[in-house]
Every structure is written in C-alpha cells, then in structure tokens.
Coordinates of C-alpha atoms in Angstrom, one line a residue:
M1 CA 2.5 6.5 -38.9
R2 CA 1.4 2.9 -38.6
N3 CA 1.5 3.0 -34.8
R4 CA -0.5 6.2 -34.9
T5 CA -3.2 4.6 -37.0
R6 CA -3.3 1.5 -34.8
I7 CA -3.7 3.8 -31.7
V8 CA -6.6 5.7 -33.3
E9 CA -8.3 2.5 -34.3
A10 CA -8.0 1.1 -30.8
A11 CA -9.4 4.3 -29.4
R12 CA -12.3 4.2 -31.8
A13 CA -13.1 0.6 -30.8
A14 CA -12.9 1.5 -27.1
L15 CA -15.2 4.5 -27.6
A16 CA -17.7 2.4 -29.3
E17 CA -17.9 0.3 -26.1
S18 CA -17.8 3.1 -23.5
H19 CA -17.2 6.8 -23.2
V20 CA -14.7 6.0 -20.4
V21 CA -11.4 5.6 -22.2
R22 CA -8.2 4.8 -20.4
L23 CA -4.9 5.4 -22.3
N24 CA -3.2 2.3 -20.9
E25 CA -6.1 0.2 -22.3
I26 CA -5.7 1.9 -25.7
A27 CA -2.0 1.2 -25.7
K28 CA -2.7 -2.5 -25.0
R29 CA -5.4 -2.8 -27.7
A30 CA -3.1 -1.1 -30.2
G31 CA -0.2 -3.4 -29.3
V32 CA 2.1 -0.5 -28.4
G33 CA 3.8 0.7 -25.3
Q34 CA 2.6 3.8 -23.4
G35 CA 5.7 5.7 -24.5
T36 CA 4.7 5.2 -28.1
L37 CA 1.2 6.3 -27.4
Y38 CA 2.4 9.5 -25.7
R39 CA 4.9 10.3 -28.5
N40 CA 2.0 10.2 -30.9
F41 CA -0.6 11.8 -28.6
P42 CA 0.6 13.9 -25.7
N43 CA -2.7 13.5 -23.8
R44 CA -6.1 11.8 -23.9
E45 CA -7.8 14.9 -25.4
A46 CA -5.4 14.9 -28.4
L47 CA -6.1 11.2 -29.1
L48 CA -9.9 11.6 -28.8
A49 CA -9.8 14.7 -31.0
E50 CA -7.9 12.8 -33.6
V51 CA -10.5 10.0 -33.5
Y52 CA -13.2 12.6 -34.0
R53 CA -11.5 14.4 -36.9
R54 CA -10.8 11.1 -38.7
D55 CA -14.4 10.0 -38.4
V56 CA -15.6 13.3 -39.7
E57 CA -13.2 13.1 -42.7
E58 CA -14.3 9.6 -43.5
L59 CA -18.0 10.5 -43.2
V60 CA -17.6 13.5 -45.5
A61 CA -15.7 11.6 -48.1
A62 CA -18.2 8.8 -48.1
G63 CA -21.0 11.1 -49.4
S64 CA -19.5 11.6 -52.9
A65 CA -18.2 8.1 -53.1
L66 CA -21.6 6.6 -52.4
L67 CA -23.2 8.8 -55.1
V68 CA -20.8 7.3 -57.6
E69 CA -21.9 3.8 -56.7
H70 CA -25.6 4.2 -56.0
E71 CA -28.7 6.2 -57.0
P72 CA -29.2 9.2 -54.7
V73 CA -31.7 7.8 -52.3
E74 CA -29.7 4.6 -51.9
A75 CA -26.5 6.6 -51.4
L76 CA -28.3 8.7 -48.8
H77 CA -29.5 5.5 -47.0
H78 CA -25.9 4.1 -46.9
W79 CA -24.6 7.4 -45.7
L80 CA -27.2 7.7 -43.0
D81 CA -26.1 4.2 -41.9
R82 CA -22.6 5.5 -41.6
V83 CA -23.9 8.4 -39.6
I84 CA -25.3 5.9 -37.0
D85 CA -21.9 4.3 -36.7
Y86 CA -20.2 7.7 -36.6
A87 CA -22.7 9.1 -34.0
A88 CA -22.0 6.2 -31.7
I89 CA -18.3 7.2 -31.7
K90 CA -19.0 11.0 -31.8
R91 CA -21.2 10.7 -28.7
G92 CA -18.3 9.1 -26.9
V93 CA -15.8 11.6 -28.0
L94 CA -18.0 14.6 -27.2
A95 CA -19.0 13.1 -23.9
A96 CA -15.3 12.6 -23.0
L97 CA -14.2 15.9 -24.4
E98 CA -17.2 18.2 -23.9
P99 CA -15.4 21.0 -22.0
V100 CA -12.4 20.8 -24.3
A101 CA -14.5 20.3 -27.5
W102 CA -15.9 23.8 -27.4
Q103 CA -12.4 25.2 -26.8
N104 CA -10.9 23.2 -29.7
D105 CA -13.6 24.0 -32.3
L106 CA -14.1 20.2 -32.8
V107 CA -17.8 20.8 -33.1
D108 CA -17.4 23.3 -35.8
H109 CA -14.8 21.1 -37.5
G110 CA -17.4 18.3 -37.6
H111 CA -20.6 20.3 -38.4
N112 CA -19.7 22.3 -41.4
P113 CA -18.2 19.5 -43.5
V114 CA -20.9 17.0 -42.5
E115 CA -23.6 19.5 -43.4
G116 CA -21.9 20.0 -46.8
A117 CA -21.7 16.3 -47.5
L118 CA -25.4 15.9 -46.5
A119 CA -26.4 18.9 -48.7
H120 CA -24.6 17.2 -51.7
L121 CA -26.5 14.0 -51.2
L122 CA -29.8 15.8 -50.7
D123 CA -29.2 18.0 -53.8
A124 CA -28.5 14.8 -55.9
G125 CA -31.8 13.3 -54.7
K126 CA -33.7 16.5 -55.4
A127 CA -32.2 16.7 -58.9
A128 CA -33.2 13.1 -59.5
G129 CA -36.8 13.8 -58.3
S130 CA -36.5 11.2 -55.5
L131 CA -36.2 13.5 -52.5
R132 CA -38.4 16.3 -51.2
T133 CA -37.3 19.8 -52.2
D134 CA -38.5 21.6 -49.1
V135 CA -35.9 20.2 -46.7
D136 CA -32.3 21.3 -46.4
A137 CA -29.2 19.8 -44.7
D138 CA -29.5 21.9 -41.6
G139 CA -33.1 20.7 -41.0
V140 CA -32.1 17.1 -41.5
L141 CA -29.1 17.5 -39.1
L142 CA -31.6 18.9 -36.5
L143 CA -33.6 15.7 -36.9
I144 CA -30.5 13.5 -36.7
A145 CA -29.3 15.4 -33.6
C146 CA -32.4 14.1 -31.7
L147 CA -30.9 10.7 -31.8
G148 CA -28.4 12.0 -29.3
R149 CA -31.1 11.8 -26.7
L150 CA -31.0 8.0 -26.9
E151 CA -29.3 6.3 -24.0
R152 CA -26.3 4.1 -24.9
D153 CA -28.2 0.9 -24.1
E154 CA -31.0 2.0 -26.5
W155 CA -28.7 2.9 -29.4
E156 CA -28.6 -0.5 -31.1
A157 CA -32.3 -1.1 -30.9
K158 CA -33.6 2.4 -31.8
A159 CA -31.1 4.4 -33.8
R160 CA -31.4 2.7 -37.2
P161 CA -35.2 2.4 -37.1
L162 CA -35.5 6.1 -36.2
M163 CA -33.0 7.0 -39.0
N164 CA -35.2 5.0 -41.4
V165 CA -38.1 7.2 -40.3
I166 CA -36.0 10.3 -41.2
L167 CA -35.1 8.8 -44.6
D168 CA -38.7 7.9 -45.3
G169 CA -39.7 11.4 -44.5
L170 CA -37.2 12.7 -47.0
R171 CA -38.5 10.6 -49.9
R172 CA -40.6 12.4 -52.4
Q173 CA -44.1 10.9 -52.4
D174 CA -45.9 10.5 -55.7
A175 CA -49.6 11.6 -56.1
S176 CA -51.0 8.2 -55.3
M177 CA -49.1 7.9 -52.0
A178 CA -50.2 11.4 -51.0
R179 CA -53.9 10.5 -50.7
P180 CA -55.1 9.7 -47.2
G181 CA -55.0 6.0 -46.5
A182 CA -52.9 5.2 -49.6
G183 CA -49.7 3.2 -49.1
R184 CA -50.8 1.6 -45.8
R185 CA -49.1 -1.7 -45.2
V186 CA -51.2 -4.7 -44.9
G187 CA -51.7 -6.0 -41.4
R188 CA -50.8 -2.8 -39.7

C-alpha cells in the first residue's frame, strides 16, 4: 500500500509539471522499480485514473472539513483554492486520458461528488446570508470550467485571480454596495 501511495504521489507531481507522463519517470520519482509500478498499476491509464479519483475524493472531503474550521465564505474561498490545484492536475489527467476518460466514466465520477461538495458550501453560505441565493452549484461549475481554456503557461498567473472574480460574484452584496459607484476602490 505504501508503494502504491508513493507511485500516485509521484504521478500527481509529474502531472502538475506536464501532461506527458512516462511510467519509468514515475517509478524513479516514487523510488520503486518498474515491476512494482506495474504490479500496482497494469498500465498508464490505470495510474492516471487513480490520481484523478484520489484528487476528487480529497476535494470532496475538504468541503465539509473547511466548513467546520471556517465561516462559509472563507471555507468556500479555501475550497476554491484547492479547486485551482486540483484543476491543474485534472487537466493533465483528462488530457492524457481523454479518449479513455469517457469510456471509464471518470468524468461522471468527478462531476457529481464535486458538485455535491460545492452545493454544500454554497448552501452554508446562503444560510449564513453571505452568499447569493440565485446561484447553484451547476452554474458555478460552469464558470469554473471556463478556467480550462487557460493555457498551461497562463495557469499560475491567471487561474487564482479569475477564481477570485467568481468568488466575489458569489458574495451577497448589501444595499450600500448595490448602488452604482458604491464600493469602488480608491485609485482605480
């Protein structure tokens, strides 16, 4: 089990750098032989699918955990930060697996639990009165999906600022902020 975890973590790190993942490189990073890698993952697709599944599970579990530690908007902010990290990996996995992903239902495995975790965070914010009530998880996921249009070399510079725009758009505005011109930042 320990080797399997090390292999998945090595694959995750490699995917964060490039969508081109070579199994011999993964074995070296994990500090295991190729035989050990193939005993745990019979092929590249099985390894990449496991990286994807684990990332989805971690992202989904983070939603409830963050709500225990933070107010709803702050929890959502931390969760969206994780989405940025997750999406960098997911893009790599889906790029590498695209023809297989549709056959393996990886996309469905990821979408429904992620949508549920996001809905839980949004519902908490709505109940607290800090998030808009006219937006649902499906709509927010559509906005987040637009980040997938960013090129790999743009990701670091643009993904988080754009995600902050999404978060700002989800915040409930009080009456004073809703007036035209109110809330403008000085010097802008």
